[in-house]
mmCIF file of C-alpha atoms and ligand atoms in Angstrom:
data_model
loop_
_atom_site.group_PDB
_atom_site.id
_atom_site.type_symbol
_atom_site.label_atom_id
_atom_site.label_comp_id
_atom_site.label_asym_id
_atom_site.label_seq_id
_atom_site.Cartn_x
_atom_site.Cartn_y
_atom_site.Cartn_z
ATOM 1 C CA UNK A 1 6.036 -24.302 16.711
ATOM 2 C CA UNK A 2 5.483 -20.814 18.358
ATOM 3 C CA UNK A 3 5.270 -17.387 16.900
ATOM 4 C CA UNK A 4 4.623 -14.724 18.981
ATOM 5 C CA UNK A 5 2.923 -11.765 18.919
ATOM 6 C CA UNK A 6 3.699 -8.393 19.221
ATOM 7 C CA UNK A 7 1.221 -5.049 18.616
ATOM 8 C CA UNK A 8 2.485 -2.085 18.839
ATOM 9 C CA UNK A 9 0.112 -0.839 20.151
ATOM 10 C CA UNK A 10 -0.895 -0.094 24.000
ATOM 11 C CA UNK A 11 -4.927 0.731 23.279
ATOM 12 C CA UNK A 12 -6.960 -1.650 25.197
ATOM 13 C CA UNK A 13 -9.082 -2.350 22.078
ATOM 14 C CA UNK A 14 -6.558 -2.141 19.455
ATOM 15 C CA UNK A 15 -6.754 -2.767 15.880
ATOM 16 C CA UNK A 16 -3.702 -4.447 15.798
ATOM 17 C CA UNK A 17 -3.746 -6.959 18.455
ATOM 18 C CA UNK A 18 -7.441 -7.163 16.397
ATOM 19 C CA UNK A 19 -4.937 -8.216 13.564
ATOM 20 C CA UNK A 20 -3.201 -10.287 15.855
ATOM 21 C CA UNK A 21 -5.553 -12.611 16.284
ATOM 22 C CA UNK A 22 -7.673 -12.606 13.353
ATOM 23 C CA UNK A 23 -3.648 -13.353 12.328
ATOM 24 C CA UNK A 24 -3.843 -16.596 15.582
ATOM 25 C CA UNK A 25 -6.994 -18.631 13.178
ATOM 26 C CA UNK A 26 -4.994 -18.774 10.053
ATOM 27 C CA UNK A 27 -2.488 -20.535 12.247
ATOM 28 C CA UNK A 28 -1.631 -24.523 10.997
ATOM 29 C CA UNK A 29 -2.119 -26.762 12.581
ATOM 30 C CA UNK A 30 0.447 -27.733 15.823
ATOM 31 C CA UNK A 31 1.169 -23.228 14.946
ATOM 32 C CA UNK A 32 0.649 -21.426 18.613
ATOM 33 C CA UNK A 33 0.430 -17.598 18.831
ATOM 34 C CA UNK A 34 1.384 -16.125 21.458
ATOM 35 C CA UNK A 35 0.153 -12.268 22.381
ATOM 36 C CA UNK A 36 3.048 -9.866 24.560
ATOM 37 C CA UNK A 37 1.097 -7.820 25.635
ATOM 38 C CA UNK A 38 3.408 -5.989 27.930
ATOM 39 C CA UNK A 39 4.731 -3.046 25.624
ATOM 40 C CA UNK A 40 4.448 -0.607 28.029
ATOM 41 C CA UNK A 41 6.689 -1.706 30.900
ATOM 42 C CA UNK A 42 9.419 -1.025 29.176
ATOM 43 C CA UNK A 43 10.736 1.516 29.529
ATOM 44 C CA UNK A 44 12.638 4.249 28.147
ATOM 45 C CA UNK A 45 15.883 3.252 26.061
ATOM 46 C CA UNK A 46 18.746 4.768 27.977
ATOM 47 C CA UNK A 47 22.275 3.356 27.322
ATOM 48 C CA UNK A 48 23.065 3.979 31.003
ATOM 49 C CA UNK A 49 19.988 1.543 32.855
ATOM 50 C CA UNK A 50 21.768 -0.724 29.442
ATOM 51 C CA UNK A 51 24.744 -0.992 31.070
ATOM 52 C CA UNK A 52 22.781 -1.896 34.917
ATOM 53 C CA UNK A 53 21.963 -4.957 35.615
ATOM 54 C CA UNK A 54 19.650 -6.192 35.378
ATOM 55 C CA UNK A 55 18.263 -5.135 32.734
ATOM 56 C CA UNK A 56 14.281 -3.771 33.501
ATOM 57 C CA UNK A 57 12.068 -6.875 34.152
ATOM 58 C CA UNK A 58 9.414 -6.503 30.393
ATOM 59 C CA UNK A 59 12.060 -6.507 28.702
ATOM 60 C CA UNK A 60 14.443 -9.621 29.535
ATOM 61 C CA UNK A 61 10.292 -11.600 29.597
ATOM 62 C CA UNK A 62 9.813 -9.685 25.979
ATOM 63 C CA UNK A 63 13.642 -10.530 25.005
ATOM 64 C CA UNK A 64 12.989 -14.265 26.879
ATOM 65 C CA UNK A 65 10.002 -14.796 24.487
ATOM 66 C CA UNK A 66 10.991 -14.064 21.559
ATOM 67 C CA UNK A 67 14.411 -16.553 22.115
ATOM 68 C CA UNK A 68 11.218 -19.058 22.610
ATOM 69 C CA UNK A 69 9.180 -18.494 19.968
ATOM 70 C CA UNK A 70 10.357 -19.824 16.673
ATOM 71 C CA UNK A 71 9.644 -17.222 14.204
ATOM 72 C CA UNK A 72 7.643 -12.783 15.391
ATOM 73 C CA UNK A 73 5.516 -11.437 14.029
ATOM 74 C CA UNK A 74 3.961 -7.505 14.378
ATOM 75 C CA UNK A 75 1.087 -5.880 13.852
ATOM 76 C CA UNK A 76 2.093 -2.729 13.912
ATOM 77 C CA UNK A 77 -0.375 0.901 14.054
ATOM 78 C CA UNK A 78 0.737 4.373 11.771
ATOM 79 C CA UNK A 79 0.935 7.739 14.240
ATOM 80 C CA UNK A 80 2.733 10.002 11.586
ATOM 81 C CA UNK A 81 3.332 7.700 8.555
ATOM 82 C CA UNK A 82 5.644 6.001 11.327
ATOM 83 C CA UNK A 83 6.168 3.631 13.677
ATOM 84 C CA UNK A 84 4.536 4.238 17.499
ATOM 85 C CA UNK A 85 7.608 5.092 19.695
ATOM 86 C CA UNK A 86 6.605 2.459 22.345
ATOM 87 C CA UNK A 87 7.521 -0.180 19.212
ATOM 88 C CA UNK A 88 10.488 1.061 18.255
ATOM 89 C CA UNK A 89 11.624 2.014 21.697
ATOM 90 C CA UNK A 90 11.548 -1.984 22.262
ATOM 91 C CA UNK A 91 13.537 -2.764 19.621
ATOM 92 C CA UNK A 92 16.207 -0.305 20.272
ATOM 93 C CA UNK A 93 16.722 -2.245 23.475
ATOM 94 C CA UNK A 94 16.623 -5.886 21.543
ATOM 95 C CA UNK A 95 18.939 -4.697 19.237
ATOM 96 C CA UNK A 96 21.647 -4.299 22.085
ATOM 97 C CA UNK A 97 23.648 -5.423 21.911
ATOM 98 C CA UNK A 98 23.559 -7.291 18.169
ATOM 99 C CA UNK A 99 25.014 -9.258 18.056
ATOM 100 C CA UNK A 100 23.473 -11.098 20.952
ATOM 101 C CA UNK A 101 20.126 -9.233 19.506
ATOM 102 C CA UNK A 102 17.218 -11.854 20.367
ATOM 103 C CA UNK A 103 15.689 -10.183 16.677
ATOM 104 C CA UNK A 104 19.228 -11.815 14.779
ATOM 105 C CA UNK A 105 18.789 -14.449 12.590
ATOM 106 C CA UNK A 106 14.598 -15.197 13.652
ATOM 107 C CA UNK A 107 11.533 -15.192 11.081
ATOM 108 C CA UNK A 108 9.840 -12.031 11.674
ATOM 109 C CA UNK A 109 6.556 -10.594 9.231
ATOM 110 C CA UNK A 110 5.276 -7.372 10.016
ATOM 111 C CA UNK A 111 1.716 -6.922 9.670
ATOM 112 C CA UNK A 112 -0.179 -3.545 10.588
ATOM 113 C CA UNK A 113 -3.832 -2.317 10.263
ATOM 114 C CA UNK A 114 -4.465 1.591 11.240
ATOM 115 C CA UNK A 115 -7.920 3.378 10.749
ATOM 116 C CA UNK A 116 -6.777 5.501 7.527
ATOM 117 C CA UNK A 117 -7.036 4.681 4.019
ATOM 118 C CA UNK A 118 -3.902 2.784 3.879
ATOM 119 C CA UNK A 119 -3.057 0.346 6.835
ATOM 120 C CA UNK A 120 -0.469 1.834 8.046
ATOM 121 C CA UNK A 121 1.634 0.626 5.218
ATOM 122 C CA UNK A 122 4.435 3.125 6.194
ATOM 123 C CA UNK A 123 4.846 2.314 9.210
ATOM 124 C CA UNK A 124 5.697 -1.643 8.205
ATOM 125 C CA UNK A 125 8.305 -0.258 5.793
ATOM 126 C CA UNK A 126 9.451 1.478 8.488
ATOM 127 C CA UNK A 127 9.230 -0.982 11.267
ATOM 128 C CA UNK A 128 11.234 -4.317 8.217
ATOM 129 C CA UNK A 129 13.876 -1.423 7.286
ATOM 130 C CA UNK A 130 15.302 -1.493 11.913
ATOM 131 C CA UNK A 131 14.668 -5.260 11.589
ATOM 132 C CA UNK A 132 16.355 -5.632 8.857
ATOM 133 C CA UNK A 133 19.610 -3.379 10.326
ATOM 134 C CA UNK A 134 18.461 -5.492 13.651
ATOM 135 C CA UNK A 135 19.472 -8.557 11.259
ATOM 136 C CA UNK A 136 16.292 -10.179 11.287
ATOM 137 C CA UNK A 137 15.333 -12.862 8.230
ATOM 138 C CA UNK A 138 11.966 -10.121 7.044
ATOM 139 C CA UNK A 139 9.299 -11.314 5.153
ATOM 140 C CA UNK A 140 8.192 -9.057 2.582
ATOM 141 C CA UNK A 141 5.013 -8.971 2.284
ATOM 142 C CA UNK A 142 2.590 -6.506 4.057
ATOM 143 C CA UNK A 143 -0.713 -6.480 4.697
ATOM 144 C CA UNK A 144 -2.359 -3.420 5.235
ATOM 145 C CA UNK A 145 -5.294 -3.035 6.929
ATOM 146 C CA UNK A 146 -7.193 0.150 6.175
ATOM 147 C CA UNK A 147 -9.876 1.268 7.797
ATOM 148 C CA UNK A 148 -9.468 -0.834 11.377
ATOM 149 C CA UNK A 149 -12.567 0.048 12.600
ATOM 150 C CA UNK A 150 -14.580 -2.035 9.735
ATOM 151 C CA UNK A 151 -12.460 -4.365 8.034
ATOM 152 C CA UNK A 152 -12.868 -7.443 11.006
ATOM 153 C CA UNK A 153 -16.327 -9.856 11.322
ATOM 154 C CA UNK A 154 -17.699 -10.696 14.693
ATOM 155 C CA UNK A 155 -16.579 -13.416 14.793
ATOM 156 C CA UNK A 156 -12.690 -11.707 15.104
ATOM 157 C CA UNK A 157 -11.857 -12.990 10.336
ATOM 158 C CA UNK A 158 -10.347 -9.617 8.523
ATOM 159 C CA UNK A 159 -13.807 -8.791 6.271
ATOM 160 C CA UNK A 160 -12.134 -8.754 3.001
ATOM 161 C CA UNK A 161 -11.345 -12.397 1.272
ATOM 162 C CA UNK A 162 -8.571 -10.846 -1.190
ATOM 163 C CA UNK A 163 -6.771 -9.802 2.430
ATOM 164 C CA UNK A 164 -7.458 -12.856 3.950
ATOM 165 C CA UNK A 165 -5.487 -14.648 1.574
ATOM 166 C CA UNK A 166 -2.560 -11.406 2.192
ATOM 167 C CA UNK A 167 -2.437 -13.268 6.025
ATOM 168 C CA UNK A 168 -1.985 -16.520 4.754
ATOM 169 C CA UNK A 169 0.184 -15.888 1.944
ATOM 170 C CA UNK A 170 2.262 -13.787 4.725
ATOM 171 C CA UNK A 171 2.381 -16.202 7.821
ATOM 172 C CA UNK A 172 2.826 -19.202 4.845
ATOM 173 C CA UNK A 173 6.415 -17.350 3.831
ATOM 174 C CA UNK A 174 6.927 -16.872 7.522
ATOM 175 C CA UNK A 175 6.400 -20.033 8.450
ATOM 176 C CA UNK A 176 8.649 -21.104 5.294
ATOM 177 C CA UNK A 177 11.411 -19.042 7.156
ATOM 178 C CA UNK A 178 11.049 -20.838 10.522
ATOM 179 C CA UNK A 179 11.540 -24.709 8.041
ATOM 180 C CA UNK A 180 14.635 -23.332 6.002
ATOM 181 C CA UNK A 181 16.350 -22.105 9.300
ATOM 182 C CA UNK A 182 16.043 -25.808 11.079
ATOM 183 C CA UNK A 183 16.645 -27.162 8.370
ATOM 184 C CA UNK A 184 19.925 -25.154 8.118
ATOM 185 C CA UNK A 185 20.783 -26.112 11.245
ATOM 186 C CA UNK A 186 20.468 -29.615 10.769
HETATM 187 C C1 LIG B 201 -0.661 9.881 17.468
HETATM 188 C C2 LIG B 201 -0.947 9.472 16.642
HETATM 189 C C3 LIG B 201 -0.958 9.094 14.664
HETATM 190 C C4 LIG B 201 -1.979 9.170 14.167
HETATM 191 N N1 LIG B 201 -1.129 8.828 12.925
HETATM 192 C C5 LIG B 201 -1.403 8.295 11.892
HETATM 193 C C6 LIG B 201 -1.214 8.106 10.416
HETATM 194 O O1 LIG B 201 -0.249 9.077 9.809
HETATM 195 N N2 LIG B 201 -1.780 6.920 9.805
HETATM 196 C C7 LIG B 201 -2.822 6.697 9.693
HETATM 197 O O2 LIG B 201 -3.767 6.063 8.725
HETATM 198 N N3 LIG B 201 -3.520 7.083 10.589
HETATM 199 C C8 LIG B 201 -2.837 7.139 12.346
HETATM 200 N N4 LIG B 201 -3.501 8.153 13.441
HETATM 201 C C9 LIG B 201 -4.245 6.919 13.476
HETATM 202 C C10 LIG B 201 -4.613 5.076 13.915
HETATM 203 O O3 LIG B 201 -4.022 4.160 12.470
HETATM 204 C C11 LIG B 201 -5.528 4.407 15.257
HETATM 205 O O4 LIG B 201 -5.472 5.174 15.870
HETATM 206 C C12 LIG B 201 -4.878 2.740 14.558
HETATM 207 O O5 LIG B 201 -6.636 2.844 15.580
HETATM 208 C C13 LIG B 201 -4.143 3.426 16.006
HETATM 209 O O6 LIG B 201 -3.843 1.165 16.349
HETATM 210 P P1 LIG B 201 -4.591 0.849 16.394
HETATM 211 O O7 LIG B 201 -6.568 0.967 16.772
HETATM 212 O O8 LIG B 201 -3.549 -0.735 17.416
HETATM 213 O O9 LIG B 201 -4.459 1.340 18.474
HETATM 214 C C14 LIG B 201 -2.582 8.030 14.151
HETATM 215 C C15 LIG B 201 -3.163 7.683 15.419
HETATM 216 C C16 LIG B 201 -3.307 8.463 16.426
HETATM 217 C C17 LIG B 201 -2.966 8.391 18.106
#
């Protein structure tokens, strides 16, 4: 089983990319997390460009990676209490055309890290809202990792044991959605 991990941050030392790597350490045997880290190459959405084939290279690669994956895990930073533009932009591209979106019926969970106290809860809620509009199977649970600069151990796990448990529950729910989708399709 494959989970596609996308960090909404473009920063080299992103805490959200770190959070995805912490999640990878918690996945059960047989489940791998593939990190997709080319968000910066996705151009701004333009409906004129969208009507022109081929679609941009990075978008085609993201679309294909998402279709190949059984589930998606998005780690979002929070910019001004909302979703970073580059992540929202990619989701907008992926939503067109809606009926063919790789996110449609795809199990997706959202986590988030911020350097503030609240762990990107508003951004996570907004990403879940956007995913719902696109028709993804969105896990309701959130994982707010605040004060992210001090939130990870040297081994890359979360310092806070409670948050490690929340992450485990969230991943279990995400993989449960995948198994449910497989059972429905059989
Ligand atoms: C433009 C901008 C706006 C931000 N707004 C918020 C915010 O509303 N809430 C918050 O907790 N942190 C905010 N931050 C701080 C980010 O949480 C912090 O930069 C975080 O490390 C970004 O995630 P990353 O480490 O994955 O890049 C903001 C940062 C930037 C650059």
